[in-house]
Amino acid sequence: MRLPLLVAALVAVPALAACTENAPSSGGGAGESDAASARTVTVRSTDDACDLSATQAPAGTLTFDVANAGTQVTEFYLLGEDGLRIVGEVENIGPALDRQLVVDAPAGTYVTACKPGMKGEGIRAAFTVTDSTDAQQASADDQQLVEQAQANYDAYVQDQSDQLLVRTEQFVAAYEAGEDDRARAIYADARTHWERIETVAESFGDLDPKMDAREADLEPGQRWTGWHRIEKDLWPARAREDGRAYTPLTEQQRTTYGDDLLANTRTLDRRIQQLDFTVDQIANGSRGLLEEVATGKVTGEEEYWSRTDLWDFQANVDGARVGYEGVRPILEQKDPDLAKRLDQRFTELQTLLDAQRVGDGFTPYDDLAPDEVKALSDAVNALSEPLSELTAAVLG
Amino acid sequence: MKVSRRGLLGGGAAVAGVGGAFVAGRTSSPATADVANVGGGQPAFPFRGTHQAGVVTPAQERLHFAAFDLTTDSRDDVVALLQAWTDAAERMTQGEGAGPVGPTEGAANLPPDDTGEAIGLPPSGLTITFGFGPGFFERLGLDDRKPAALADLPHFPGDTLDPARSGGDLCVQACAQDPQVAVHAVRNLARIGFGAVAVRWSQLGFGRTSSTSTTQSTPRNLFGFKDGTANVKAEEDAALEEHVWVQPGDDGGDWLAGGSYLVARRINMTIEVWDRQPLEDQEGFVGRTKAGGAPLSGGQESTEPDFTMPGSDGPVIPEDAHVRVVHPSENDGIRMLRPGYNFVDGSNALGGLDAGLFFIAFVRDPGKQFVPVMNRMATTDALVEYLRFTSSALFAVPPGAGPGEYVGQALLA
């Protein structure tokens, strides 16, 4: 996925739109079918006009099919009565292209706006949403739930970053002092705090390659630094397989790499303390962490030298679950079935992980049987599919 | 009676079919000079000519690509091999058997000189293209003839190459409309080669992913998108000379002029993870709409992307969108001819599709064309997060064989 901090608010939701268009006609007869079509409005945006097929619609899930017939990129907004509050928006509609905006709108007075060239107030008009008996009413305390979720997640990320810094200080001190057993004992635990907020940490494109690059990811001439460089030095066995040679880092090199990791961790922590997260970033981050599991941890590629992949696996799942649980009260209102399914799938995955716990840690990756890896991978897929619908459901 | 696949079907008349449209307006390529259409719109392309067929030939639907290791140091053995391969390839591309006798016409107490699975099938647009890898020159003491551009490719960020299916001293690219015809070609050439070469690795491709001629529409890759719209096309004579064909003045031009370089990369897609990306994100990674393939800056598939068009948050075609990262206008005008193929090799140990794109590029100088674009892609392309590069190889593709010649004769004679 695109890094969550860079993801623009995702409002156009094709899957939901399909449900809206298809669902009612079978069950409720002509009346509901008419209501569904009345909730679909076509918008034709040109360089100097914004033509809507209707100026009113019954309350419920509205679909705006926006076609750009102009020469510039356009945007379409549904705004509150004050013309300021954004109820829904769809951006980046290139010339001759179409986009869809799906939005839940309770009865009330609204303002629509096309914004060709993305400048100024846009071409505005009044829009009315009428009372409707079959409309789902948005809860009045939605906004409160959103704010609560945001505040909780901000605090969680900041706390993990704090702990990452503390544990990294201890790890680097042990490594530079040549206390390898102690460094090895701290390594996986320190990285747990990184992996719990990995999608946030990775969003800093200047720091991530210096801190978390794997040897295979390097560009020609790029200096390899960070966690995995030190990991290889602490667990050199695989580097010596097949008769290959590995030269341990000197004391001076240890200081260089250790100090570098610590300095970058401090920079990361300073930046993270200033971050705020939106609900869609939290939900996307949850999905992103499961992707990290699917592409790096369940395959045993992340901790190539130490084989501590399951620590990272658990940490990614921790971070994903915290993100999910933060937005769960919102999801509970919007799509309780999805919430139920996600609860169940998180539990099933956690049960498999718990079976691999050994003392404070986990089974080394190489000791996992192929069918155990397969079962974990299946559970990741089973969770990831519904999780990929979370952002749309929470915003819907 | 000698069974010819062409004869069986009673064809042989030159008909303006798929190939016919392509012929119009072109005379320079042997692949298009005389196209016999046999068996329901599946033409036979001439094997001999200025250039080898299978480079600018309109991309066929199916691929079987094989890389070989030399098992001999003898130049005479290799000359004999290339003579035998040239004869067999010429016959098979015309719908005949691999050997001069035929699959069922020979003595009953001998194995047939053609394996037989193509009996009754038309030529199916089969082209067979040969190439020489870096090791070919070292093994045969031809280092002084090896062009500098045939250096081993560097390690690219994110490469997780399997050495057992990378590299090779020789390659055979067999493309056809019918997979059985392509497989038949590689199988028979491998058989002829025993003693001089051994198969190192091979790859099947089941669907072309790009158009190499303006007469073709652009098909979809396994991400579900159209890609390669800015490919060099067979009709662009000047562009082919500039970007694809080695020129007489180039290094190695004494034997390689009229030839090219073939870069092969097996690119796995993390299909299951990709499928969970929202449509809007998928389109942002690629820089095109999924439905019609239009650039996000608008218009139709063929519309040039406008990389400067502002969007709501940066340019409307994102900075890391694939179409931008590899586009000629963002790469000092570098272009390639890329007839890639979708592949699915079953599933991996975790039940995921072992699938992706078998990337092929024909370029005049891989170091100047492929390497910089690949480096840029590996470091800045949003798609790379969903890709794994699992195999890599580079070959020099000699020019076409003239009448009575064998492929590569200018190098070995």
GROMACS .gro file of N, CA, C and O in nm, chain A residues 43-138:
model
  384
   43VAL      N    1  -2.309   1.397  -1.232
   43VAL     CA    2  -2.251   1.532  -1.228
   43VAL      C    3  -2.161   1.547  -1.350
   43VAL      O    4  -2.077   1.460  -1.376
   44ARG      N    5  -2.181   1.654  -1.426
   44ARG     CA    6  -2.096   1.681  -1.541
   44ARG      C    7  -2.020   1.808  -1.511
   44ARG      O    8  -2.077   1.917  -1.502
   45SER      N    9  -1.889   1.792  -1.493
   45SER     CA   10  -1.805   1.907  -1.458
   45SER      C   11  -1.730   1.953  -1.582
   45SER      O   12  -1.660   1.876  -1.646
   46THR      N   13  -1.748   2.080  -1.619
   46THR     CA   14  -1.671   2.137  -1.729
   46THR      C   15  -1.586   2.251  -1.673
   46THR      O   16  -1.583   2.272  -1.552
   47ASP      N   17  -1.517   2.322  -1.761
   47ASP     CA   18  -1.431   2.429  -1.712
   47ASP      C   19  -1.511   2.544  -1.649
   47ASP      O   20  -1.459   2.619  -1.568
   48ASP      N   21  -1.640   2.556  -1.689
   48ASP     CA   22  -1.717   2.669  -1.635
   48ASP      C   23  -1.857   2.630  -1.592
   48ASP      O   24  -1.942   2.716  -1.573
   49ALA      N   25  -1.886   2.500  -1.576
   49ALA     CA   26  -2.019   2.461  -1.531
   49ALA      C   27  -2.012   2.335  -1.447
   49ALA      O   28  -1.915   2.259  -1.455
   50CYS      N   29  -2.116   2.317  -1.367
   50CYS     CA   30  -2.126   2.199  -1.281
   50CYS      C   31  -2.271   2.154  -1.286
   50CYS      O   32  -2.356   2.203  -1.213
   51ASP      N   33  -2.301   2.064  -1.382
   51ASP     CA   34  -2.441   2.025  -1.406
   51ASP      C   35  -2.475   1.897  -1.332
   51ASP      O   36  -2.415   1.792  -1.358
   52LEU      N   37  -2.575   1.904  -1.243
   52LEU     CA   38  -2.621   1.787  -1.170
   52LEU      C   39  -2.753   1.739  -1.229
   52LEU      O   40  -2.837   1.821  -1.269
   53SER      N   41  -2.774   1.607  -1.230
   53SER     CA   42  -2.900   1.553  -1.284
   53SER      C   43  -3.015   1.577  -1.188
   53SER      O   44  -3.130   1.562  -1.228
   54ALA      N   45  -2.988   1.611  -1.064
   54ALA     CA   46  -3.094   1.639  -0.967
   54ALA      C   47  -3.041   1.737  -0.864
   54ALA      O   48  -2.920   1.741  -0.839
   55THR      N   49  -3.129   1.814  -0.804
   55THR     CA   50  -3.087   1.906  -0.699
   55THR      C   51  -3.134   1.859  -0.564
   55THR      O   52  -3.116   1.925  -0.464
   56GLN      N   53  -3.199   1.741  -0.561
   56GLN     CA   54  -3.235   1.684  -0.432
   56GLN      C   55  -3.237   1.531  -0.440
   56GLN      O   56  -3.245   1.474  -0.549
   57ALA      N   57  -3.228   1.469  -0.321
   57ALA     CA   58  -3.227   1.323  -0.314
   57ALA      C   59  -3.277   1.283  -0.177
   57ALA      O   60  -3.266   1.361  -0.081
   58PRO      N   61  -3.335   1.163  -0.164
   58PRO     CA   62  -3.379   1.117  -0.033
   58PRO      C   63  -3.259   1.080   0.056
   58PRO      O   64  -3.156   1.036   0.005
   59ALA      N   65  -3.274   1.098   0.185
   59ALA     CA   66  -3.165   1.070   0.279
   59ALA      C   67  -3.119   0.925   0.266
   59ALA      O   68  -3.197   0.836   0.232
   60GLY      N   69  -2.991   0.902   0.289
   60GLY     CA   70  -2.934   0.768   0.280
   60GLY      C   71  -2.798   0.773   0.213
   60GLY      O   72  -2.731   0.875   0.216
   61THR      N   73  -2.761   0.662   0.155
   61THR     CA   74  -2.631   0.656   0.088
   61THR      C   75  -2.645   0.710  -0.054
   61THR      O   76  -2.711   0.650  -0.138
   62LEU      N   77  -2.586   0.824  -0.079
   62LEU     CA   78  -2.596   0.890  -0.209
   62LEU      C   79  -2.473   0.858  -0.294
   62LEU      O   80  -2.362   0.848  -0.243
   63THR      N   81  -2.498   0.841  -0.423
   63THR     CA   82  -2.389   0.817  -0.517
   63THR      C   83  -2.386   0.930  -0.620
   63THR      O   84  -2.486   0.955  -0.688
   64PHE      N   85  -2.274   0.998  -0.628
   64PHE     CA   86  -2.255   1.101  -0.730
   64PHE      C   87  -2.159   1.046  -0.836
   64PHE      O   88  -2.042   1.018  -0.805
   65ASP      N   89  -2.209   1.027  -0.958
   65ASP     CA   90  -2.122   0.985  -1.069
   65ASP      C   91  -2.069   1.109  -1.138
   65ASP      O   92  -2.143   1.176  -1.209
   66VAL      N   93  -1.942   1.137  -1.115
   66VAL     CA   94  -1.885   1.264  -1.162
   66VAL      C   95  -1.804   1.239  -1.289
   66VAL      O   96  -1.711   1.158  -1.290
   67ALA      N   97  -1.842   1.308  -1.397
   67ALA     CA   98  -1.768   1.298  -1.523
   67ALA      C   99  -1.702   1.433  -1.550
   67ALA      O  100  -1.766   1.538  -1.542
   68ASN      N  101  -1.574   1.429  -1.582
   68ASN     CA  102  -1.502   1.553  -1.612
   68ASN      C  103  -1.505   1.576  -1.763
   68ASN      O  104  -1.437   1.508  -1.838
   69ALA      N  105  -1.585   1.674  -1.807
   69ALA     CA  106  -1.593   1.706  -1.949
   69ALA      C  107  -1.511   1.831  -1.980
   69ALA      O  108  -1.522   1.889  -2.088
   70GLY      N  109  -1.428   1.872  -1.885
   70GLY     CA  110  -1.347   1.993  -1.904
   70GLY      C  111  -1.206   1.958  -1.948
   70GLY      O  112  -1.176   1.844  -1.984
   71THR      N  113  -1.118   2.057  -1.943
   71THR     CA  114  -0.980   2.038  -1.989
   71THR      C  115  -0.881   2.032  -1.874
   71THR      O  116  -0.763   2.007  -1.894
   72GLN      N  117  -0.928   2.056  -1.750
   72GLN     CA  118  -0.838   2.055  -1.635
   72GLN      C  119  -0.882   1.945  -1.538
   72GLN      O  120  -0.994   1.896  -1.545
   73VAL      N  121  -0.793   1.911  -1.446
   73VAL     CA  122  -0.830   1.821  -1.337
   73VAL      C  123  -0.940   1.887  -1.255
   73VAL      O  124  -0.934   2.007  -1.227
   74THR      N  125  -1.042   1.810  -1.216
   74THR     CA  126  -1.149   1.869  -1.136
   74THR      C  127  -1.170   1.789  -1.008
   74THR      O  128  -1.117   1.678  -0.992
   75GLU      N  129  -1.245   1.852  -0.914
   75GLU     CA  130  -1.284   1.788  -0.789
   75GLU      C  131  -1.433   1.810  -0.770
   75GLU      O  132  -1.489   1.904  -0.827
   76PHE      N  133  -1.495   1.723  -0.691
   76PHE     CA  134  -1.636   1.744  -0.659
   76PHE      C  135  -1.654   1.731  -0.508
   76PHE      O  136  -1.599   1.640  -0.446
   77TYR      N  137  -1.730   1.824  -0.450
   77TYR     CA  138  -1.753   1.826  -0.305
   77TYR      C  139  -1.901   1.825  -0.274
   77TYR      O  140  -1.980   1.889  -0.344
   78LEU      N  141  -1.936   1.754  -0.167
   78LEU     CA  142  -2.064   1.775  -0.102
   78LEU      C  143  -2.032   1.841   0.032
   78LEU      O  144  -1.962   1.782   0.115
   79LEU      N  145  -2.081   1.966   0.049
   79LEU     CA  146  -2.048   2.043   0.168
   79LEU      C  147  -2.171   2.060   0.256
   79LEU      O  148  -2.285   2.048   0.208
   80GLY      N  149  -2.149   2.086   0.383
   80GLY     CA  150  -2.259   2.115   0.474
   80GLY      C  151  -2.327   2.247   0.437
   80GLY      O  152  -2.281   2.320   0.349
   81GLU      N  153  -2.435   2.275   0.510
   81GLU     CA  154  -2.514   2.395   0.480
   81GLU      C  155  -2.428   2.521   0.488
   81GLU      O  156  -2.450   2.619   0.415
   82ASP      N  157  -2.328   2.520   0.576
   82ASP     CA  158  -2.241   2.638   0.593
   82ASP      C  159  -2.143   2.656   0.477
   82ASP      O  160  -2.073   2.756   0.467
   83GLY      N  161  -2.138   2.557   0.386
   83GLY     CA  162  -2.046   2.567   0.272
   83GLY      C  163  -1.901   2.547   0.312
   83GLY      O  164  -1.810   2.568   0.233
   84LEU      N  165  -1.877   2.502   0.435
   84LEU     CA  166  -1.740   2.483   0.484
   84LEU      C  167  -1.712   2.337   0.518
   84LEU      O  168  -1.611   2.281   0.479
   85ARG      N  169  -1.802   2.276   0.591
   85ARG     CA  170  -1.780   2.139   0.637
   85ARG      C  171  -1.787   2.043   0.518
   85ARG      O  172  -1.883   2.045   0.442
   86ILE      N  173  -1.683   1.962   0.501
   86ILE     CA  174  -1.680   1.867   0.389
   86ILE      C  175  -1.750   1.738   0.431
   86ILE      O  176  -1.705   1.669   0.522
   87VAL      N  177  -1.862   1.708   0.366
   87VAL     CA  178  -1.933   1.583   0.393
   87VAL      C  179  -1.869   1.470   0.313
   87VAL      O  180  -1.856   1.358   0.359
   88GLY      N  181  -1.832   1.502   0.189
   88GLY     CA  182  -1.765   1.404   0.104
   88GLY      C  183  -1.697   1.476  -0.011
   88GLY      O  184  -1.740   1.584  -0.052
   89GLU      N  185  -1.589   1.415  -0.061
   89GLU     CA  186  -1.519   1.479  -0.173
   89GLU      C  187  -1.456   1.371  -0.260
   89GLU      O  188  -1.426   1.262  -0.212
   90VAL      N  189  -1.438   1.401  -0.386
   90VAL     CA  190  -1.363   1.314  -0.475
   90VAL      C  191  -1.268   1.403  -0.554
   90VAL      O  192  -1.308   1.504  -0.612
   91GLU      N  193  -1.142   1.365  -0.552
   91GLU     CA  194  -1.037   1.451  -0.607
   91GLU      C  195  -0.976   1.389  -0.732
   91GLU      O  196  -1.002   1.274  -0.765
   92ASN      N  197  -0.893   1.466  -0.797
   92ASN     CA  198  -0.805   1.414  -0.903
   92ASN      C  199  -0.881   1.346  -1.016
   92ASN      O  200  -0.846   1.235  -1.056
   93ILE      N  201  -0.984   1.410  -1.067
   93ILE     CA  202  -1.056   1.355  -1.182
   93ILE      C  203  -0.997   1.420  -1.307
   93ILE      O  204  -1.018   1.538  -1.334
   94GLY      N  205  -0.918   1.345  -1.383
   94GLY     CA  206  -0.854   1.397  -1.503
   94GLY      C  207  -0.956   1.422  -1.613
   94GLY      O  208  -1.067   1.369  -1.610
   95PRO      N  209  -0.918   1.503  -1.713
   95PRO     CA  210  -1.009   1.529  -1.825
   95PRO      C  211  -1.054   1.400  -1.891
   95PRO      O  212  -0.976   1.307  -1.908
   96ALA      N  213  -1.183   1.393  -1.922
   96ALA     CA  214  -1.245   1.278  -1.989
   96ALA      C  215  -1.253   1.154  -1.900
   96ALA      O  216  -1.284   1.046  -1.947
   97LEU      N  217  -1.225   1.168  -1.772
   97LEU     CA  218  -1.233   1.054  -1.681
   97LEU      C  219  -1.354   1.067  -1.588
   97LEU      O  220  -1.410   1.175  -1.573
   98ASP      N  221  -1.394   0.954  -1.527
   98ASP     CA  222  -1.509   0.950  -1.436
   98ASP      C  223  -1.462   0.907  -1.298
   98ASP      O  224  -1.373   0.825  -1.287
   99ARG      N  225  -1.529   0.959  -1.196
   99ARG     CA  226  -1.508   0.908  -1.061
   99ARG      C  227  -1.641   0.906  -0.990
   99ARG      O  228  -1.735   0.972  -1.030
  100GLN      N  229  -1.645   0.831  -0.880
  100GLN     CA  230  -1.769   0.818  -0.805
  100GLN      C  231  -1.747   0.866  -0.663
  100GLN      O  232  -1.644   0.837  -0.603
  101LEU      N  233  -1.846   0.938  -0.612
  101LEU     CA  234  -1.846   0.975  -0.471
  101LEU      C  235  -1.965   0.907  -0.405
  101LEU      O  236  -2.079   0.924  -0.450
  102VAL      N  237  -1.939   0.828  -0.303
  102VAL     CA  238  -2.046   0.764  -0.228
  102VAL      C  239  -2.042   0.820  -0.087
  102VAL      O  240  -1.937   0.821  -0.023
  103VAL      N  241  -2.155   0.867  -0.039
  103VAL     CA  242  -2.153   0.937   0.090
  103VAL      C  243  -2.288   0.917   0.160
  103VAL      O  244  -2.393   0.914   0.095
  104ASP      N  245  -2.283   0.900   0.292
  104ASP     CA  246  -2.405   0.892   0.373
  104ASP      C  247  -2.450   1.033   0.406
  104ASP      O  248  -2.375   1.109   0.467
  105ALA      N  249  -2.571   1.067   0.367
  105ALA     CA  250  -2.618   1.203   0.394
  105ALA      C  251  -2.754   1.200   0.461
  105ALA      O  252  -2.852   1.154   0.403
  106PRO      N  253  -2.763   1.247   0.587
  106PRO     CA  254  -2.893   1.262   0.651
  106PRO      C  255  -2.970   1.383   0.591
  106PRO      O  256  -2.909   1.464   0.521
  107ALA      N  257  -3.100   1.390   0.618
  107ALA     CA  258  -3.181   1.499   0.563
  107ALA      C  259  -3.123   1.634   0.604
  107ALA      O  260  -3.072   1.650   0.716
  108GLY      N  261  -3.130   1.729   0.512
  108GLY     CA  262  -3.076   1.862   0.543
  108GLY      C  263  -3.044   1.938   0.417
  108GLY      O  264  -3.069   1.891   0.305
  109THR      N  265  -2.989   2.055   0.436
  109THR     CA  266  -2.951   2.140   0.324
  109THR      C  267  -2.801   2.133   0.306
  109THR      O  268  -2.725   2.141   0.403
  110TYR      N  269  -2.759   2.118   0.180
  110TYR     CA  270  -2.616   2.100   0.151
  110TYR      C  271  -2.575   2.194   0.038
  110TYR      O  272  -2.659   2.261  -0.023
  111VAL      N  273  -2.447   2.195   0.010
  111VAL     CA  274  -2.393   2.271  -0.104
  111VAL      C  275  -2.308   2.174  -0.186
  111VAL      O  276  -2.227   2.099  -0.130
  112THR      N  277  -2.330   2.172  -0.319
  112THR     CA  278  -2.242   2.095  -0.407
  112THR      C  279  -2.142   2.190  -0.473
  112THR      O  280  -2.172   2.308  -0.494
  113ALA      N  281  -2.025   2.138  -0.504
  113ALA     CA  282  -1.924   2.223  -0.570
  113ALA      C  283  -1.838   2.139  -0.663
  113ALA      O  284  -1.785   2.035  -0.623
  114CYS      N  285  -1.826   2.183  -0.790
  114CYS     CA  286  -1.723   2.131  -0.879
  114CYS      C  287  -1.608   2.230  -0.872
  114CYS      O  288  -1.629   2.351  -0.863
  115LYS      N  289  -1.486   2.178  -0.879
  115LYS     CA  290  -1.372   2.269  -0.868
  115LYS      C  291  -1.274   2.244  -0.983
  115LYS      O  292  -1.165   2.189  -0.961
  116PRO      N  293  -1.311   2.284  -1.109
  116PRO     CA  294  -1.217   2.265  -1.220
  116PRO      C  295  -1.088   2.344  -1.195
  116PRO      O  296  -1.094   2.460  -1.153
  117GLY      N  297  -0.975   2.282  -1.216
  117GLY     CA  298  -0.848   2.348  -1.189
  117GLY      C  299  -0.814   2.350  -1.041
  117GLY      O  300  -0.708   2.397  -1.002
  118MET      N  301  -0.904   2.298  -0.957
  118MET     CA  302  -0.883   2.283  -0.813
  118MET      C  303  -0.855   2.415  -0.744
  118MET      O  304  -0.784   2.420  -0.644
  119LYS      N  305  -0.907   2.522  -0.802
  119LYS     CA  306  -0.879   2.654  -0.742
  119LYS      C  307  -1.008   2.720  -0.696
  119LYS      O  308  -1.114   2.694  -0.750
  120GLY      N  309  -0.995   2.805  -0.597
  120GLY     CA  310  -1.105   2.890  -0.553
  120GLY      C  311  -1.217   2.812  -0.487
  120GLY      O  312  -1.199   2.699  -0.440
  121GLU      N  313  -1.333   2.873  -0.483
  121GLU     CA  314  -1.449   2.817  -0.414
  121GLU      C  315  -1.516   2.709  -0.496
  121GLU      O  316  -1.595   2.632  -0.444
  122GLY      N  317  -1.491   2.709  -0.626
  122GLY     CA  318  -1.559   2.613  -0.713
  122GLY      C  319  -1.695   2.666  -0.757
  122GLY      O  320  -1.739   2.774  -0.716
  123ILE      N  321  -1.760   2.586  -0.842
  123ILE     CA  322  -1.891   2.624  -0.895
  123ILE      C  323  -1.996   2.560  -0.806
  123ILE      O  324  -2.013   2.437  -0.804
  124ARG      N  325  -2.066   2.642  -0.730
  124ARG     CA  326  -2.148   2.591  -0.621
  124ARG      C  327  -2.297   2.598  -0.650
  124ARG      O  328  -2.342   2.683  -0.728
  125ALA      N  329  -2.374   2.511  -0.585
  125ALA     CA  330  -2.519   2.515  -0.594
  125ALA      C  331  -2.576   2.451  -0.469
  125ALA      O  332  -2.508   2.372  -0.402
  126ALA      N  333  -2.701   2.485  -0.439
  126ALA     CA  334  -2.767   2.426  -0.323
  126ALA      C  335  -2.813   2.285  -0.357
  126ALA      O  336  -2.846   2.255  -0.472
  127PHE      N  337  -2.815   2.199  -0.255
  127PHE     CA  338  -2.861   2.061  -0.274
  127PHE      C  339  -2.940   2.022  -0.150
  127PHE      O  340  -2.898   2.050  -0.037
  128THR      N  341  -3.055   1.958  -0.172
  128THR     CA  342  -3.142   1.924  -0.059
  128THR      C  343  -3.151   1.773  -0.043
  128THR      O  344  -3.172   1.701  -0.141
  129VAL      N  345  -3.134   1.727   0.078
  129VAL     CA  346  -3.158   1.586   0.110
  129VAL      C  347  -3.286   1.579   0.191
  129VAL      O  348  -3.296   1.640   0.299
  130THR      N  349  -3.385   1.506   0.137
  130THR     CA  350  -3.518   1.503   0.200
  130THR      C  351  -3.528   1.387   0.298
  130THR      O  352  -3.452   1.290   0.290
  131ASP      N  353  -3.624   1.396   0.390
  131ASP     CA  354  -3.649   1.287   0.485
  131ASP      C  355  -3.684   1.159   0.411
  131ASP      O  356  -3.748   1.163   0.307
  132SER      N  357  -3.640   1.048   0.465
  132SER     CA  358  -3.670   0.921   0.401
  132SER      C  359  -3.686   0.815   0.508
  132SER      O  360  -3.607   0.809   0.603
  133THR      N  361  -3.785   0.732   0.494
  133THR     CA  362  -3.812   0.633   0.598
  133THR      C  363  -3.709   0.521   0.598
  133THR      O  364  -3.680   0.461   0.701
  134ASP      N  365  -3.652   0.490   0.481
  134ASP     CA  366  -3.560   0.375   0.474
  134ASP      C  367  -3.413   0.416   0.490
  134ASP      O  368  -3.325   0.338   0.466
  135ALA      N  369  -3.390   0.540   0.527
  135ALA     CA  370  -3.251   0.585   0.540
  135ALA      C  371  -3.194   0.544   0.675
  135ALA      O  372  -3.261   0.550   0.777
  136GLN      N  373  -3.069   0.503   0.673
  136GLN     CA  374  -2.998   0.477   0.799
  136GLN      C  375  -2.958   0.611   0.859
  136GLN      O  376  -2.897   0.694   0.792
  137GLN      N  377  -2.993   0.633   0.983
  137GLN     CA  378  -2.959   0.761   1.044
  137GLN      C  379  -2.817   0.756   1.100
  137GLN      O  380  -2.780   0.664   1.171
  138ALA      N  381  -2.740   0.855   1.063
  138ALA     CA  382  -2.606   0.865   1.118
  138ALA      C  383  -2.615   0.903   1.265
  138ALA      O  384  -2.697   0.986   1.303
   0.00000   0.00000   0.00000
